[in-house]
Amino acid sequence: MPEGVDPSKITTGVVVEPDGIVRHVPTRVEQRDGKYYAIINSLTNSTYSVVWHPLTFSDVSNHWAKQAVNDMGSRMVINGTGEDQFSPNDNISRAEFAAILVRGLGLRLENGASGFVDVKESDWYNDAVKTAAACQLVQGFEDGMFRPNGTITREQAMTMIARAMKITGLTDQLADQNIVDTLHGYKDVEAVSDWSASSVAACVQASVVTGKPGQLLALDQFITRAEAAAIMERLLHKSGLI
């Protein structure tokens, strides 16, 4: 970084697209031989800048996810619900979760039809859903629908996060370990579906998703907005991207 730049005043790296859209790129600041560097982790070749964008939400001041929510907000990964509010305990929708994954990974948005019958090009989440699908982060249902406004269970979220772990390279960092050993100790392990077992195990092994009180995976519980922010931050940290 140039001399005179305060490293503590850098929130994240960004890309400014030709259409003026600014998007977050996973960035960390580190010191080498007495000099500070902004390490920008991008999946595309672009022109980058670093910004100071501190953000706090008033309704998470005493919340367990305060640090993660404010960090992800400052990095432009998550959005509030209006007037400095984040509504941390509200359930997050499938569209919102897909958008957080896309923003968190710093993916360039794709335009055009998403391919899902219930996602219109005029919907705010169309480009995020299309991008997430193109990167194989999300899948729809057998009827061709994505159900963007539906809630998302912990089990469904873990399958998406596990796919994101492959993109960040975190999956490759995990030691070989079978699913039974990884999930041993959780009282509701028998509730894990065959289609999600490897994803659930990967998320647990990487400590990107943690269990619920009582040694439960609680796979059928819905993900809240606060949990989504915390999971995204853990994914980026564990992957060494922020």
mmCIF file of C-alpha atoms in Angstrom:
data_model
loop_
_atom_site.group_PDB
_atom_site.id
_atom_site.type_symbol
_atom_site.label_atom_id
_atom_site.label_comp_id
_atom_site.label_asym_id
_atom_site.label_seq_id
_atom_site.Cartn_x
_atom_site.Cartn_y
_atom_site.Cartn_z
ATOM 1 C CA MET A 1 0.000 0.000 0.000
ATOM 2 C CA PRO A 2 1.203 3.585 -0.595
ATOM 3 C CA GLU A 3 3.075 5.360 2.176
ATOM 4 C CA GLY A 4 0.815 7.287 4.507
ATOM 5 C CA VAL A 5 -2.187 4.979 4.102
ATOM 6 C CA ASP A 6 -3.518 3.862 7.487
ATOM 7 C CA PRO A 7 -4.091 0.072 7.244
ATOM 8 C CA SER A 8 -6.743 0.278 9.960
ATOM 9 C CA LYS A 9 -8.772 2.513 7.651
ATOM 10 C CA ILE A 10 -9.197 -0.158 4.984
ATOM 11 C CA THR A 11 -12.435 -2.098 5.187
ATOM 12 C CA THR A 12 -12.287 -4.110 1.979
ATOM 13 C CA GLY A 13 -11.228 -4.213 -1.630
ATOM 14 C CA VAL A 14 -13.761 -3.405 -4.328
ATOM 15 C CA VAL A 15 -14.265 -3.542 -8.062
ATOM 16 C CA VAL A 16 -16.053 -0.715 -9.847
ATOM 17 C CA GLU A 17 -17.824 -2.203 -12.854
ATOM 18 C CA PRO A 18 -18.238 -0.245 -16.124
ATOM 19 C CA ASP A 19 -21.905 0.339 -15.245
ATOM 20 C CA GLY A 20 -20.890 1.966 -11.953
ATOM 21 C CA ILE A 21 -21.801 -0.953 -9.705
ATOM 22 C CA VAL A 22 -19.345 -1.402 -6.829
ATOM 23 C CA ARG A 23 -18.862 -4.937 -5.552
ATOM 24 C CA HIS A 24 -16.898 -6.342 -2.651
ATOM 25 C CA VAL A 25 -13.868 -8.536 -3.218
ATOM 26 C CA PRO A 26 -12.559 -10.626 -0.294
ATOM 27 C CA THR A 27 -9.589 -8.686 1.072
ATOM 28 C CA ARG A 28 -7.227 -8.929 4.012
ATOM 29 C CA VAL A 29 -4.459 -6.584 5.145
ATOM 30 C CA GLU A 30 -1.163 -8.085 6.260
ATOM 31 C CA GLN A 31 2.283 -6.815 7.165
ATOM 32 C CA ARG A 32 5.473 -8.063 5.528
ATOM 33 C CA ASP A 33 8.926 -6.751 6.407
ATOM 34 C CA GLY A 34 7.422 -3.681 8.016
ATOM 35 C CA LYS A 35 5.219 -2.816 5.046
ATOM 36 C CA TYR A 36 1.460 -3.291 4.762
ATOM 37 C CA TYR A 37 -0.186 -5.005 1.819
ATOM 38 C CA ALA A 38 -3.839 -5.356 0.853
ATOM 39 C CA ILE A 39 -4.272 -8.930 -0.384
ATOM 40 C CA ILE A 40 -7.238 -8.952 -2.757
ATOM 41 C CA ASN A 41 -8.651 -12.399 -3.505
ATOM 42 C CA SER A 42 -10.615 -12.293 -6.739
ATOM 43 C CA LEU A 43 -11.856 -14.927 -9.161
ATOM 44 C CA THR A 44 -11.749 -12.444 -12.048
ATOM 45 C CA ASN A 45 -9.264 -10.029 -13.576
ATOM 46 C CA SER A 46 -10.369 -6.477 -12.842
ATOM 47 C CA THR A 47 -9.204 -3.082 -11.653
ATOM 48 C CA TYR A 48 -9.359 -2.876 -7.871
ATOM 49 C CA SER A 49 -9.421 -0.268 -5.161
ATOM 50 C CA VAL A 50 -9.614 -0.331 -1.371
ATOM 51 C CA VAL A 51 -12.234 1.548 0.617
ATOM 52 C CA TRP A 52 -13.037 2.620 4.171
ATOM 53 C CA HIS A 53 -16.688 1.721 4.686
ATOM 54 C CA PRO A 54 -17.401 1.236 8.410
ATOM 55 C CA LEU A 55 -20.978 0.237 9.131
ATOM 56 C CA THR A 56 -22.820 -0.613 12.327
ATOM 57 C CA PHE A 57 -26.406 -1.711 12.830
ATOM 58 C CA SER A 58 -28.108 -0.360 15.931
ATOM 59 C CA ASP A 59 -30.191 -3.473 16.575
ATOM 60 C CA VAL A 60 -27.186 -5.800 16.958
ATOM 61 C CA SER A 61 -25.397 -3.791 19.662
ATOM 62 C CA ASN A 62 -26.080 -6.533 22.233
ATOM 63 C CA HIS A 63 -26.461 -9.448 19.840
ATOM 64 C CA TRP A 64 -24.169 -12.499 19.830
ATOM 65 C CA ALA A 65 -23.473 -11.936 16.107
ATOM 66 C CA LYS A 66 -22.646 -8.226 16.441
ATOM 67 C CA GLN A 67 -19.051 -8.504 15.215
ATOM 68 C CA ALA A 68 -19.868 -10.704 12.223
ATOM 69 C CA VAL A 69 -22.900 -8.663 11.177
ATOM 70 C CA ASN A 70 -21.063 -5.335 11.317
ATOM 71 C CA ASP A 71 -18.001 -6.796 9.590
ATOM 72 C CA MET A 72 -20.040 -8.243 6.734
ATOM 73 C CA GLY A 73 -22.015 -5.009 6.499
ATOM 74 C CA SER A 74 -18.825 -2.952 6.322
ATOM 75 C CA ARG A 75 -17.561 -5.240 3.571
ATOM 76 C CA MET A 76 -20.797 -4.708 1.616
ATOM 77 C CA VAL A 77 -21.667 -8.403 1.800
ATOM 78 C CA ILE A 78 -24.941 -7.952 3.683
ATOM 79 C CA ASN A 79 -27.576 -5.235 3.602
ATOM 80 C CA GLY A 80 -29.749 -3.883 6.371
ATOM 81 C CA THR A 81 -33.508 -3.670 6.506
ATOM 82 C CA GLY A 82 -33.679 0.119 6.836
ATOM 83 C CA GLU A 83 -32.773 2.921 9.273
ATOM 84 C CA ASP A 84 -29.608 1.264 10.654
ATOM 85 C CA GLN A 85 -31.554 -1.926 11.302
ATOM 86 C CA PHE A 86 -30.478 -5.449 10.380
ATOM 87 C CA SER A 87 -33.304 -7.532 11.921
ATOM 88 C CA PRO A 88 -30.841 -10.252 12.993
ATOM 89 C CA ASN A 89 -33.394 -12.722 14.317
ATOM 90 C CA ASP A 90 -35.608 -12.736 11.227
ATOM 91 C CA ASN A 91 -35.408 -15.805 9.017
ATOM 92 C CA ILE A 92 -33.467 -15.229 5.815
ATOM 93 C CA SER A 93 -34.954 -16.048 2.425
ATOM 94 C CA ARG A 94 -33.393 -18.303 -0.195
ATOM 95 C CA ALA A 95 -32.851 -15.305 -2.483
ATOM 96 C CA GLU A 96 -31.152 -13.301 0.273
ATOM 97 C CA PHE A 97 -28.896 -16.223 1.162
ATOM 98 C CA ALA A 98 -27.900 -16.706 -2.480
ATOM 99 C CA ALA A 99 -27.125 -12.983 -2.770
ATOM 100 C CA ILE A 100 -24.929 -13.084 0.348
ATOM 101 C CA LEU A 101 -22.961 -16.015 -1.059
ATOM 102 C CA VAL A 102 -22.409 -14.219 -4.362
ATOM 103 C CA ARG A 103 -21.395 -10.942 -2.705
ATOM 104 C CA GLY A 104 -19.232 -12.659 -0.113
ATOM 105 C CA LEU A 105 -17.241 -14.532 -2.742
ATOM 106 C CA GLY A 106 -16.893 -11.375 -4.830
ATOM 107 C CA LEU A 107 -18.467 -12.963 -7.907
ATOM 108 C CA ARG A 108 -19.252 -10.842 -10.939
ATOM 109 C CA LEU A 109 -23.008 -10.696 -11.478
ATOM 110 C CA GLU A 110 -24.458 -12.314 -14.575
ATOM 111 C CA ASN A 111 -27.418 -10.728 -16.335
ATOM 112 C CA GLY A 112 -30.333 -12.304 -18.145
ATOM 113 C CA ALA A 113 -32.912 -14.947 -17.354
ATOM 114 C CA SER A 114 -32.045 -17.075 -14.339
ATOM 115 C CA GLY A 115 -33.602 -20.249 -15.690
ATOM 116 C CA PHE A 116 -36.045 -20.547 -12.791
ATOM 117 C CA VAL A 117 -39.728 -20.099 -13.609
ATOM 118 C CA ASP A 118 -40.453 -18.093 -10.452
ATOM 119 C CA VAL A 119 -37.527 -15.656 -10.769
ATOM 120 C CA LYS A 120 -38.215 -12.712 -13.072
ATOM 121 C CA GLU A 121 -35.495 -10.599 -14.659
ATOM 122 C CA SER A 122 -37.069 -7.570 -12.958
ATOM 123 C CA ASP A 123 -36.644 -9.084 -9.471
ATOM 124 C CA TRP A 124 -33.856 -7.515 -7.399
ATOM 125 C CA TYR A 125 -32.324 -10.927 -6.781
ATOM 126 C CA ASN A 126 -32.414 -12.191 -10.388
ATOM 127 C CA ASP A 127 -28.743 -11.537 -11.175
ATOM 128 C CA ALA A 128 -27.561 -12.973 -7.857
ATOM 129 C CA VAL A 129 -29.632 -16.137 -8.267
ATOM 130 C CA LYS A 130 -28.496 -16.540 -11.874
ATOM 131 C CA THR A 131 -24.857 -16.095 -10.838
ATOM 132 C CA ALA A 132 -25.188 -18.517 -7.930
ATOM 133 C CA ALA A 133 -26.761 -21.113 -10.211
ATOM 134 C CA ALA A 134 -24.099 -20.616 -12.897
ATOM 135 C CA CYS A 135 -21.403 -21.199 -10.267
ATOM 136 C CA GLN A 136 -23.286 -24.283 -9.031
ATOM 137 C CA LEU A 137 -23.828 -22.765 -5.598
ATOM 138 C CA VAL A 138 -27.596 -23.217 -5.713
ATOM 139 C CA GLN A 139 -30.065 -25.539 -7.352
ATOM 140 C CA GLY A 140 -33.780 -25.288 -7.838
ATOM 141 C CA PHE A 141 -36.528 -27.766 -7.169
ATOM 142 C CA GLU A 142 -37.798 -30.517 -9.439
ATOM 143 C CA ASP A 143 -40.678 -28.322 -10.597
ATOM 144 C CA GLY A 144 -38.235 -25.773 -12.037
ATOM 145 C CA MET A 145 -38.813 -23.258 -9.253
ATOM 146 C CA PHE A 146 -36.272 -21.613 -6.957
ATOM 147 C CA ARG A 147 -38.764 -20.379 -4.331
ATOM 148 C CA PRO A 148 -36.764 -17.181 -3.724
ATOM 149 C CA ASN A 149 -38.964 -15.890 -0.919
ATOM 150 C CA GLY A 150 -39.063 -19.173 0.939
ATOM 151 C CA THR A 151 -37.080 -19.766 4.101
ATOM 152 C CA ILE A 152 -33.953 -21.898 4.059
ATOM 153 C CA THR A 153 -33.160 -24.692 6.490
ATOM 154 C CA ARG A 154 -29.764 -25.290 8.052
ATOM 155 C CA GLU A 155 -29.466 -28.455 5.972
ATOM 156 C CA GLN A 156 -30.144 -26.612 2.715
ATOM 157 C CA ALA A 157 -27.778 -23.803 3.694
ATOM 158 C CA MET A 158 -24.977 -26.251 4.459
ATOM 159 C CA THR A 159 -25.199 -27.756 0.982
ATOM 160 C CA MET A 160 -24.759 -24.284 -0.524
ATOM 161 C CA ILE A 161 -21.914 -23.414 1.845
ATOM 162 C CA ALA A 162 -20.137 -26.689 1.048
ATOM 163 C CA ARG A 163 -20.256 -25.793 -2.652
ATOM 164 C CA ALA A 164 -18.832 -22.359 -1.822
ATOM 165 C CA MET A 165 -16.034 -24.073 0.128
ATOM 166 C CA LYS A 166 -14.960 -25.775 -3.092
ATOM 167 C CA ILE A 167 -14.715 -22.396 -4.827
ATOM 168 C CA THR A 168 -12.627 -20.856 -2.030
ATOM 169 C CA GLY A 169 -10.370 -23.901 -1.816
ATOM 170 C CA LEU A 170 -11.309 -24.627 1.791
ATOM 171 C CA THR A 171 -12.481 -28.141 0.925
ATOM 172 C CA ASP A 172 -8.987 -29.017 -0.305
ATOM 173 C CA GLN A 173 -7.540 -27.982 3.063
ATOM 174 C CA LEU A 174 -9.618 -30.507 5.022
ATOM 175 C CA ALA A 175 -8.025 -33.749 6.144
ATOM 176 C CA ASP A 176 -9.559 -36.992 4.914
ATOM 177 C CA GLN A 177 -12.220 -37.974 7.406
ATOM 178 C CA ASN A 178 -15.329 -40.068 6.959
ATOM 179 C CA ILE A 179 -18.781 -38.651 7.534
ATOM 180 C CA VAL A 180 -19.595 -40.904 10.493
ATOM 181 C CA ASP A 181 -16.499 -39.819 12.430
ATOM 182 C CA THR A 182 -17.074 -36.141 11.635
ATOM 183 C CA LEU A 183 -20.678 -36.105 12.827
ATOM 184 C CA HIS A 184 -20.173 -38.468 15.745
ATOM 185 C CA GLY A 185 -21.492 -36.947 18.947
ATOM 186 C CA TYR A 186 -24.452 -35.075 17.491
ATOM 187 C CA LYS A 187 -27.641 -36.491 18.967
ATOM 188 C CA ASP A 188 -29.712 -35.917 15.820
ATOM 189 C CA VAL A 189 -27.181 -37.291 13.333
ATOM 190 C CA GLU A 190 -29.743 -39.817 12.085
ATOM 191 C CA ALA A 191 -31.773 -36.916 10.685
ATOM 192 C CA VAL A 192 -29.042 -36.122 8.136
ATOM 193 C CA SER A 193 -30.310 -36.860 4.618
ATOM 194 C CA ASP A 194 -28.275 -38.888 2.153
ATOM 195 C CA TRP A 195 -28.220 -35.947 -0.280
ATOM 196 C CA SER A 196 -26.743 -33.575 2.307
ATOM 197 C CA ALA A 197 -24.492 -35.828 4.387
ATOM 198 C CA SER A 198 -21.169 -34.956 2.741
ATOM 199 C CA SER A 199 -21.990 -31.232 2.755
ATOM 200 C CA VAL A 200 -23.041 -31.219 6.405
ATOM 201 C CA ALA A 201 -19.876 -33.097 7.359
ATOM 202 C CA ALA A 202 -17.662 -30.683 5.404
ATOM 203 C CA CYS A 203 -19.228 -27.631 7.065
ATOM 204 C CA VAL A 204 -18.872 -29.161 10.527
ATOM 205 C CA GLN A 205 -15.304 -30.340 9.953
ATOM 206 C CA ALA A 206 -14.259 -26.886 8.740
ATOM 207 C CA SER A 207 -16.091 -25.254 11.686
ATOM 208 C CA VAL A 208 -17.920 -22.989 9.260
ATOM 209 C CA VAL A 209 -21.247 -24.103 10.721
ATOM 210 C CA THR A 210 -21.525 -24.967 14.396
ATOM 211 C CA GLY A 211 -24.073 -27.096 16.201
ATOM 212 C CA LYS A 212 -26.938 -25.932 18.372
ATOM 213 C CA PRO A 213 -27.136 -26.280 22.175
ATOM 214 C CA GLY A 214 -27.660 -29.855 23.290
ATOM 215 C CA GLN A 215 -25.246 -31.287 20.703
ATOM 216 C CA LEU A 216 -27.757 -30.876 17.897
ATOM 217 C CA LEU A 217 -27.294 -30.209 14.187
ATOM 218 C CA ALA A 218 -30.902 -28.959 14.063
ATOM 219 C CA LEU A 219 -30.993 -29.409 10.300
ATOM 220 C CA ASP A 220 -34.679 -28.587 9.948
ATOM 221 C CA GLN A 221 -34.412 -25.217 11.686
ATOM 222 C CA PHE A 222 -34.480 -22.100 9.538
ATOM 223 C CA ILE A 223 -31.399 -19.904 9.159
ATOM 224 C CA THR A 224 -31.680 -16.393 10.578
ATOM 225 C CA ARG A 225 -30.118 -13.276 9.084
ATOM 226 C CA ALA A 226 -27.564 -13.173 11.923
ATOM 227 C CA GLU A 227 -26.597 -16.807 11.394
ATOM 228 C CA ALA A 228 -26.143 -16.192 7.666
ATOM 229 C CA ALA A 229 -23.763 -13.298 8.366
ATOM 230 C CA ALA A 230 -21.781 -15.344 10.898
ATOM 231 C CA ILE A 231 -21.517 -18.338 8.564
ATOM 232 C CA MET A 232 -20.348 -16.168 5.668
ATOM 233 C CA GLU A 233 -17.707 -14.492 7.808
ATOM 234 C CA ARG A 234 -16.446 -17.857 9.082
ATOM 235 C CA LEU A 235 -16.253 -19.196 5.535
ATOM 236 C CA LEU A 236 -14.140 -16.257 4.376
ATOM 237 C CA HIS A 237 -11.900 -16.367 7.461
ATOM 238 C CA LYS A 238 -11.376 -20.130 7.370
ATOM 239 C CA SER A 239 -10.568 -19.862 3.661
ATOM 240 C CA GLY A 240 -7.938 -17.207 4.382
ATOM 241 C CA LEU A 241 -9.682 -14.639 2.201
ATOM 242 C CA ILE A 242 -10.253 -11.950 4.854
#
